[in-house]
Coordinates of C-alpha atoms in Angstrom, one line a residue:
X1 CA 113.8 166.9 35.7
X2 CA 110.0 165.9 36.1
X3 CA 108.8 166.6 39.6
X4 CA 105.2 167.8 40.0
X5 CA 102.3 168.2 42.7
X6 CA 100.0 168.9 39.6
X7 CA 97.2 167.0 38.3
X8 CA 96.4 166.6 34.8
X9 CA 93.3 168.8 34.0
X10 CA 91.9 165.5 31.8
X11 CA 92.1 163.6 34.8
X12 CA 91.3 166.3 37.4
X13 CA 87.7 166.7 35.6
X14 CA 87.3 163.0 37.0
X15 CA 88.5 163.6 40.2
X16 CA 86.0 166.8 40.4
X17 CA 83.2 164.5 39.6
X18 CA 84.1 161.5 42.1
X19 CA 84.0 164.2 44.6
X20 CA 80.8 165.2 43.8
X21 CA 78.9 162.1 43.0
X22 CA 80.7 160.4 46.3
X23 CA 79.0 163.2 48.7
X24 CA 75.4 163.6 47.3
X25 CA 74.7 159.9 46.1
X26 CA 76.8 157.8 47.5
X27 CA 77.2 158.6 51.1
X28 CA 73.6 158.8 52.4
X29 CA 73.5 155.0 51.5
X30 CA 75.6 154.3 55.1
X31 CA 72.9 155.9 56.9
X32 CA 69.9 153.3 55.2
X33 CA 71.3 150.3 57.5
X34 CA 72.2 148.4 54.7
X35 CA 75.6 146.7 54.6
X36 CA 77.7 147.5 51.6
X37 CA 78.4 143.8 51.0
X38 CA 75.4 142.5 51.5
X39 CA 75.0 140.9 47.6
X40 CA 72.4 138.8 48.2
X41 CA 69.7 141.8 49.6
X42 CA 67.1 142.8 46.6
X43 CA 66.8 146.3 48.1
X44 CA 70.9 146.9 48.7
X45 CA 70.9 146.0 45.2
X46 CA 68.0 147.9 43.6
X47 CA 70.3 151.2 45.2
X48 CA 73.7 149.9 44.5
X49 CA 73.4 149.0 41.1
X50 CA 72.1 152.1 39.3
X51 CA 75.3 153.3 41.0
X52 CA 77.4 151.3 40.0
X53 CA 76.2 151.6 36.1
X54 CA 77.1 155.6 36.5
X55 CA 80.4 154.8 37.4
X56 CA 81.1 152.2 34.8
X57 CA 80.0 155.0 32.4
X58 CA 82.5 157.4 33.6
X59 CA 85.3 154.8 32.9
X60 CA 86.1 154.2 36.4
X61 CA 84.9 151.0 37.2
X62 CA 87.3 148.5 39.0
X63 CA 90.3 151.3 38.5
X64 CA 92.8 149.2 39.9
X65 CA 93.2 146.4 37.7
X66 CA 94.4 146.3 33.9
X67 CA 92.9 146.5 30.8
X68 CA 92.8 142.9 30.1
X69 CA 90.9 142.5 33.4
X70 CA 88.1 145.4 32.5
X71 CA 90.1 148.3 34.2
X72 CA 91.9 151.6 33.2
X73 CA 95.2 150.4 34.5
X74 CA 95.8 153.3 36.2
X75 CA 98.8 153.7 38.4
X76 CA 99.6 154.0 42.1
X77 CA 99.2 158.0 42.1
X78 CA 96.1 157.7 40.4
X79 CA 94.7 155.3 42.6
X80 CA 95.7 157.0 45.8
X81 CA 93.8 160.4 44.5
X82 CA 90.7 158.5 43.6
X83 CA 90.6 156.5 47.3
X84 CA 91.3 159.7 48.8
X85 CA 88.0 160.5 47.7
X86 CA 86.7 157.1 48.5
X87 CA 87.7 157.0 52.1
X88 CA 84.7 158.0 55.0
X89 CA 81.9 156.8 53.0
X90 CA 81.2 153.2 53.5
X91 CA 80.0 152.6 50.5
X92 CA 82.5 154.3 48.0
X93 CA 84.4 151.4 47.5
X94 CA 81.8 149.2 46.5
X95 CA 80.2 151.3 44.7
X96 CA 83.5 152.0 42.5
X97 CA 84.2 148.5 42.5
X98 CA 87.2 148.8 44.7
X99 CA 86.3 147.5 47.7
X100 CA 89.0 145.6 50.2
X101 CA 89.7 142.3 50.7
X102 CA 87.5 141.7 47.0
X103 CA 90.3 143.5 45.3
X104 CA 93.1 141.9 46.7
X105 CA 91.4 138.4 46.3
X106 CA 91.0 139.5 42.6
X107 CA 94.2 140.4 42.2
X108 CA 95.6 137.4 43.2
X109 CA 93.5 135.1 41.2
X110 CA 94.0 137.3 38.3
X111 CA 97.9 136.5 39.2
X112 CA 97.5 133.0 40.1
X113 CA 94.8 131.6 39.4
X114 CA 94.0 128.7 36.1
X115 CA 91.4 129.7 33.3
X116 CA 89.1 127.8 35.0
X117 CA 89.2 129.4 38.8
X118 CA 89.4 132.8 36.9
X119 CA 85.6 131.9 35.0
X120 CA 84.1 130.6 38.0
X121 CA 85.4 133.3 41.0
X122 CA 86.7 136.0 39.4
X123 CA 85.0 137.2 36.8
X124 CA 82.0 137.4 38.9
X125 CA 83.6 138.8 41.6
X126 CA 85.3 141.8 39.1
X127 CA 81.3 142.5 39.0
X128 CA 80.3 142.5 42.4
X129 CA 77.9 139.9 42.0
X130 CA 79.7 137.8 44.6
X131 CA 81.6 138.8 47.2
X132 CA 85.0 137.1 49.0
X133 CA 87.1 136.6 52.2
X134 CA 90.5 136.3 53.1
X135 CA 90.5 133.3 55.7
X136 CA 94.4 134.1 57.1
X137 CA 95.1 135.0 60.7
X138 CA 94.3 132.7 63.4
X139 CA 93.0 133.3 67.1
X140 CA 96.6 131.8 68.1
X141 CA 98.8 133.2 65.7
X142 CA 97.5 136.5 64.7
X143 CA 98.6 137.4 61.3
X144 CA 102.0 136.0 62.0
X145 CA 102.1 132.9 59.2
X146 CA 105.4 130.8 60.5
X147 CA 103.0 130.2 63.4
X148 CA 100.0 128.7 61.7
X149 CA 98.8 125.3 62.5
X150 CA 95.5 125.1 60.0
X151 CA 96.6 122.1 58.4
X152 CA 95.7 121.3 54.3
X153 CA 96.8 117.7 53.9
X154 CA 96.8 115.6 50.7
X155 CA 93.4 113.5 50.6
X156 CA 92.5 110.7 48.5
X157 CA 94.7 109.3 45.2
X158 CA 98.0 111.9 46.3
X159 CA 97.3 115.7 45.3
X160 CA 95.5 114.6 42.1
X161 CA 92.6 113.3 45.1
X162 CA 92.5 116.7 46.6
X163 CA 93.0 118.3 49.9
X164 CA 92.0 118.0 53.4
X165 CA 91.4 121.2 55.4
X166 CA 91.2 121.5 59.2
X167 CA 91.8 124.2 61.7
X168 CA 90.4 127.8 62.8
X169 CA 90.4 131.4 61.2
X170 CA 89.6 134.2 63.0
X171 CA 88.7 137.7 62.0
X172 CA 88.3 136.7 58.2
X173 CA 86.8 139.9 57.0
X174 CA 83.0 139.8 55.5
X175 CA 82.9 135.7 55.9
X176 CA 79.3 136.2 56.4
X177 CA 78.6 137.2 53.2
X178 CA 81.6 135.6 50.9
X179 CA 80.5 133.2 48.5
X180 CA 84.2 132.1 48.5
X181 CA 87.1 132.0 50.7
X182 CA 90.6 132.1 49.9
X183 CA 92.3 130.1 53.1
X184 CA 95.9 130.0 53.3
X185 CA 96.6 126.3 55.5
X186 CA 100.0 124.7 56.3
X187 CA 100.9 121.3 53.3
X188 CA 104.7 121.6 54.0
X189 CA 105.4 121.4 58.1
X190 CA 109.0 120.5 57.8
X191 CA 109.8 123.1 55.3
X192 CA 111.7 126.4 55.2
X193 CA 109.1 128.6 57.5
X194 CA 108.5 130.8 54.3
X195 CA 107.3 127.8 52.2
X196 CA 105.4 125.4 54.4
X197 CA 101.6 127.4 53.4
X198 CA 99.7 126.7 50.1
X199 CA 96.1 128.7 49.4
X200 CA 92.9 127.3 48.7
X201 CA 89.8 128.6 47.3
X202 CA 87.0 127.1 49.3
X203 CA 83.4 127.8 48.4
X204 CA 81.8 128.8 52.0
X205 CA 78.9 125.7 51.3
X206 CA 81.8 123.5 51.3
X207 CA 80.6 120.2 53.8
X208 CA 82.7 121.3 56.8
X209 CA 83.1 125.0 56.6
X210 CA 81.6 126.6 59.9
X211 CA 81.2 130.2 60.8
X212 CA 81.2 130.0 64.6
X213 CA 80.4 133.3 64.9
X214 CA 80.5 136.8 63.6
X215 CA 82.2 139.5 65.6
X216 CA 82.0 143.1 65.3
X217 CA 84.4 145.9 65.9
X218 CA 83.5 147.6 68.9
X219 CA 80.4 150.1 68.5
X220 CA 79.0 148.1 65.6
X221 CA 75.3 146.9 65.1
X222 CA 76.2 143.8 63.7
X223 CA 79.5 142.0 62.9
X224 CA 81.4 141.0 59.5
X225 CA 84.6 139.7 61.2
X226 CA 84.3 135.9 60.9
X227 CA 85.4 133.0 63.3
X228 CA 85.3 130.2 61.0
X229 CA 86.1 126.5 61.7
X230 CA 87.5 123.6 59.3
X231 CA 86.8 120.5 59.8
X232 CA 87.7 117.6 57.4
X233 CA 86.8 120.5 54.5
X234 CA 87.6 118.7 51.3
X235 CA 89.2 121.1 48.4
X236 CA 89.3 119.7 44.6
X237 CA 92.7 119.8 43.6
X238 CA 92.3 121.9 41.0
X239 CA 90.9 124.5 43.9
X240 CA 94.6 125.0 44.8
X241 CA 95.8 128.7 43.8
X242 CA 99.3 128.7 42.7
X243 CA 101.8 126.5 43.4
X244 CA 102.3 124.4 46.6
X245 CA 104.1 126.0 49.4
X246 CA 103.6 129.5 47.5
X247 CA 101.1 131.2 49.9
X248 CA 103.8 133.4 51.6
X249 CA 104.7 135.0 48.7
X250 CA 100.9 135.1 47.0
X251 CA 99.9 136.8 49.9
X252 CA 102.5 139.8 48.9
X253 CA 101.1 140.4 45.9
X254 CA 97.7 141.2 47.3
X255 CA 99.6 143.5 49.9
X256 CA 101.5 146.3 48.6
X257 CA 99.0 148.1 46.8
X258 CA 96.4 147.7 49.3
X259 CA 98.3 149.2 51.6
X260 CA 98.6 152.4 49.7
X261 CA 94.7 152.3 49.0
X262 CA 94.7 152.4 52.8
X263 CA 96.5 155.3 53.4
X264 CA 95.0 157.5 51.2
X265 CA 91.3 156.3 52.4
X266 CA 92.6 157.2 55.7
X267 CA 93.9 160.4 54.2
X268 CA 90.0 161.0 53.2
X269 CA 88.9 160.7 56.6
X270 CA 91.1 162.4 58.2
X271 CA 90.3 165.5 55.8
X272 CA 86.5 165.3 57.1
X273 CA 87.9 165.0 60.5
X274 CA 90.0 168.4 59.9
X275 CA 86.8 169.9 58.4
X276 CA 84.5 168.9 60.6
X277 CA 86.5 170.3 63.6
X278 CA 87.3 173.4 61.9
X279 CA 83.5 174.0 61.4
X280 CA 83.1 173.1 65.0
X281 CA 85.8 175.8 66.6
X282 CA 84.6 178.5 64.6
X283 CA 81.0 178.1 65.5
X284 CA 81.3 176.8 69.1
X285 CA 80.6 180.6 71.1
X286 CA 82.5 181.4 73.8
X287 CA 81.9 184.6 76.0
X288 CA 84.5 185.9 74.3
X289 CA 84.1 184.4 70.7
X290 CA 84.7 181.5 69.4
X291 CA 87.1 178.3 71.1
X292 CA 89.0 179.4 67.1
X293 CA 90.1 182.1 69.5
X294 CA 92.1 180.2 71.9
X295 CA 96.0 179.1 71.1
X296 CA 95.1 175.4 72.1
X297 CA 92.5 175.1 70.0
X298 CA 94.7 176.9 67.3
X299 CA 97.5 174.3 68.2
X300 CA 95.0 171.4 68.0
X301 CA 93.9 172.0 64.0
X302 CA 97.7 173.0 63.0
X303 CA 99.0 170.1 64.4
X304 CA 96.2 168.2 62.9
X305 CA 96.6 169.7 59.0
X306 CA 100.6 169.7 59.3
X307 CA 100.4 166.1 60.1
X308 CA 97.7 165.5 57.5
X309 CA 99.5 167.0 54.7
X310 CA 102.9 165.6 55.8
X311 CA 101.2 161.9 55.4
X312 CA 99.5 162.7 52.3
X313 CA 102.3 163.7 50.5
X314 CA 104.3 161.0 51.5
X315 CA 102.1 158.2 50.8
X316 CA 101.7 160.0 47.3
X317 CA 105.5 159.4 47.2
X318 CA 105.5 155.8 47.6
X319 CA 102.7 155.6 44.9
X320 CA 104.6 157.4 42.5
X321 CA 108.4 154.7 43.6
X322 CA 105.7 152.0 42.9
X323 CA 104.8 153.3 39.6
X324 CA 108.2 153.7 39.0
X325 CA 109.8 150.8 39.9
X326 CA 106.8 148.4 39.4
X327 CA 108.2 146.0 41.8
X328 CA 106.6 146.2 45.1
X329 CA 109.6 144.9 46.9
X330 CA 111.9 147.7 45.9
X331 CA 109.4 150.3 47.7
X332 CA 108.9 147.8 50.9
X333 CA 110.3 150.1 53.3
X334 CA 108.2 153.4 52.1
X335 CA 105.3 150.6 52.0
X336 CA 105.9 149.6 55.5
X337 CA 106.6 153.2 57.1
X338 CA 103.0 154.4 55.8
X339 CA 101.4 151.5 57.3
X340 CA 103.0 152.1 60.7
X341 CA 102.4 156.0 60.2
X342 CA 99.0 155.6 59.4
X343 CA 97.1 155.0 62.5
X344 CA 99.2 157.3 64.4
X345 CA 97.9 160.3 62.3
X346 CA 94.3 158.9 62.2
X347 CA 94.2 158.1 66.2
X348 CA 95.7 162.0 66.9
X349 CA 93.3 163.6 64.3
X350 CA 90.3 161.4 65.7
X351 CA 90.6 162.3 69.0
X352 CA 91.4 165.7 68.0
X353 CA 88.0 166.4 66.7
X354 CA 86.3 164.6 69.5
X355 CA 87.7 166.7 72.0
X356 CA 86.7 170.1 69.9
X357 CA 83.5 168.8 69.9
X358 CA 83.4 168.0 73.6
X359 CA 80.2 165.5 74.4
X360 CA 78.6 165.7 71.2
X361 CA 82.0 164.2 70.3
X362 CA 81.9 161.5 72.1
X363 CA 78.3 161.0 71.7
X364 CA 76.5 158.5 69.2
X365 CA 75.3 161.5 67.6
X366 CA 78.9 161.8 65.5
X367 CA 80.7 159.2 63.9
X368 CA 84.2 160.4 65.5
X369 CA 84.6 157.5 68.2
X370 CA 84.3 155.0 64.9
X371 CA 87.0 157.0 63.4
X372 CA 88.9 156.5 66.3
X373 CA 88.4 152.5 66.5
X374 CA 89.0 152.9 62.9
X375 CA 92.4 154.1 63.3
X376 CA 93.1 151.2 66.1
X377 CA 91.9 148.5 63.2
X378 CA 94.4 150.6 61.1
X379 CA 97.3 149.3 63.7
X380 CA 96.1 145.8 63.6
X381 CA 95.0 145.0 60.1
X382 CA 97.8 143.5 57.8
X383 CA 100.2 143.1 60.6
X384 CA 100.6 145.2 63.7
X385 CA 102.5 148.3 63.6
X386 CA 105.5 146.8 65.4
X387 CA 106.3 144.4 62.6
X388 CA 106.0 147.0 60.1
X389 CA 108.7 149.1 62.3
X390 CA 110.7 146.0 62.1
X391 CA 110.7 146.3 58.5
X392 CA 111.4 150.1 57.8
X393 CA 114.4 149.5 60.1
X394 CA 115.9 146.3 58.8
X395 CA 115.4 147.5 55.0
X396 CA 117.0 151.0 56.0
X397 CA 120.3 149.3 58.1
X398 CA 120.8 146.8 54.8
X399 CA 122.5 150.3 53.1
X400 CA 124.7 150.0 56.4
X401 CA 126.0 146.4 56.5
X402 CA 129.3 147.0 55.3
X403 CA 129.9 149.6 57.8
X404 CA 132.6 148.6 60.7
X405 CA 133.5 152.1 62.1
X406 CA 136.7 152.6 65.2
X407 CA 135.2 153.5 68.3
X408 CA 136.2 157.4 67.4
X409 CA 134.3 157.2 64.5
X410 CA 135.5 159.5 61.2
X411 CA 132.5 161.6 61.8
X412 CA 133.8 162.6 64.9
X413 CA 134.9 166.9 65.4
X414 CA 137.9 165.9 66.0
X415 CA 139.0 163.7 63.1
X416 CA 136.8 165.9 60.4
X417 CA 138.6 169.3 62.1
X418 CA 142.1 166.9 61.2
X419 CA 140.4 166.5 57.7
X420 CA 139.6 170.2 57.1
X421 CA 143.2 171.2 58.3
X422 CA 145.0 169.0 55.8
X423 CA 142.7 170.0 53.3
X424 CA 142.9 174.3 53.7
X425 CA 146.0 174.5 55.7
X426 CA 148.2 174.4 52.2
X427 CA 146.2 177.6 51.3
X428 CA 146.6 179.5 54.3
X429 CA 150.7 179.4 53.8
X430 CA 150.7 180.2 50.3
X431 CA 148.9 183.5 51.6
X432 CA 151.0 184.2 54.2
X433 CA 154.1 183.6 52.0
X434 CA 152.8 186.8 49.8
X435 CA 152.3 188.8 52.5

């Protein structure tokens, strides 16, 4: 029976050194004013770079893909320790070459795209060079993609002429610096809700392709979150990624794993929350010691770690059904259940720490209010928390659909005392029969 919280010392020796190099070189570069995704600025590059070279040195360059595409093809557990470390410095992803949504975009290509596509976008995004954007929700619908009405219509000679693109996106992460979009638009209206949506790559020069503007979460400098517009945007056919109709399930693919890469950057965080208010309640005096003195603050970091480490080790467990199974859609429910945890333990640790800290928490002088935005963006991003609640319950009652019990169900006291009775009261008369 193999069941283990261990890690293996070869690969614990990496971990160690992530750890390290993450904290002394790579976090001071959030505090320059330098956007991680910013590909095109000489002096992001001239620090990134050199970075980037040391991790490709260590072997742990673009972890998340296989060897054919230049990675280690490590599994889900793997992953989810490495982003661990990742998570609360801005530019750990990039710098690992691990950033969202350029490795879900990858991954899809890598899945779907021709030989061709693959030269032109992905190679040079595996590299960083370039960076992407997933051009999905809309201001009407959300993420919600039976309600989409961006419309991708055949243009010219049939499909061999190309496509036709027109409609709004909104909230397509890091449009403002994507050299290429992937847009998922409507081809099939009159078929099965599931299979009316093709994708598109669209390079963001396209004639047509309009970034209205760029919105920022709330407390940010500047935003990455783009509202872009389509009009009349003609797409070469061969710019078509998959097959027609296929966007629904493409957009899976990119999904599952990403999810789990969430989590455990959120377990990161929430581990320098933890510390930081630790720090905070035994050095904050009191006249009578330290707030570490008083139950509520007592109550405030046990919660905090009990919830921490219950989340960890259960987003750890999905990893390890995905590495099992290696089919995302046997593992959807565990999938779905740490999405909708997730921002539940972030918001509660988050405002944990703030209010330990008092008004230096909630000052501009600590990065705890973003943390706690953060956690809201956690709800929102790749569906709202309600739908994934949807999920854990429908996948969970399917084990349940044969089930037609009486009203006095067999569970009940009465009928499993009735059980018991015909099942011991034999042995009670042979007894008495000796005696």
């Amino acid at each position: 029976m193999a069941w283990d919280f261990e890690t293996e010392p070869g690969f614990q020796e990496k971990l160690d050194w992530m750890e390290s190099f993450v904290r002394e070189k790579v976090e001071p570069l959030g505090l320059l004013g330098i956007h991680p995704y910013d590909v095109k600025n000489p002096r992001r590059n001239e620090l990134v770079r050199p970075l980037q070279d040391e991790v490709k040195r260590q072997g742990l360059w673009a972890c998340h893909l296989g060897p054919e595409l230049g990675g280690q093809g490590y599994g889900q557990v793997k992953l989810g320790l490495m982003n661990e470390i990742l998570g609360g410095a801005s530019f750990a992803p990039i710098v690992f070459g691990c950033q969202a949504p350029d490795t879900g975009n990858a991954e899809i290509i890598a899945h779907y795209g021709t030989p061709e596509q693959k030269t032109r976008y992905l190679e040079p995004l595996l590299q960083n060079e370039i960076v992407s954007a997933f051009s999905m929700t809309e201001p009407q619908g959300g993420s919600d993609p039976t309600s989409f009405v961006t419309r991708a219509e055949p243009d010219g000679d049939g499909e061999n002429g190309g496509w036709k693109i027109n409609g709004e996106k909104w909230f397509s992460t890091n449009g403002k610096w994507a050299d290429f979009l992937i847009v998922m638009a409507v081809t099939d209206p009159d078929a099965p809700r599931h299979q009316r949506m093709s994708m598109f790559i669209v390079p963001v020069d396209t004639p047509g392709v309009e970034i209205v503007r760029n919105v920022g979460v709330y407390g940010q400098e500047s935003g990455s979150e783009s509202y872009i517009r389509y009009t009349d945007v003609q797409v070469p056919a061969d710019h078509l990624l998959g097959e027609r109709g296929g966007a629904f399930a493409i957009s899976q693919t990119r999904l599952g794993g990403g999810r789990v890469h969430h989590a455990m950057r959120t377990v990161g965080s929430c581990k320098r929350l933890l510390d930081a208010m630790s720090r905070r309640a035994v050095s904050r005096k009191t006249r009578t010691g330290t707030i570490a003195d008083y139950q509520s603050v007592q109550m405030q970091i046990a919660d905090s770690y009990i919830e921490l480490e219950q989340f960890k080790l259960f987003v750890l467990k999905t990893a390890w059904m995905i590495d099992k199974h290696q089919d995302y859609r046997k593992v959807r429910k565990d999938i779905a259940a740490i999405k909708a945890l997730m921002p539940k333990v972030y918001h509660d640790i988050a405002q944990r720490c703030i209010h330990i800290h008092g008004s230096l928490g909630v000052s501009n002088e600590m990065p705890f209010v973003g943390n706690l935005i953060g956690s809201m963006v956690m709800g929102i991003a790749d569906g709202p928390t309600e739908v994934h609640k949807v999920t854990v319950a429908k996948q969970h009652l399917r084990a349940y659909r044969d089930v037609a019990d009486p009203m006095f169900p067999d569970y009940s006291l009465i009928e499993r005392r009735a059980r018991a009775h015909e099942m011991y009261d034999p042995v009670e008369e042979i007894v008495e029969a000796a005696e």
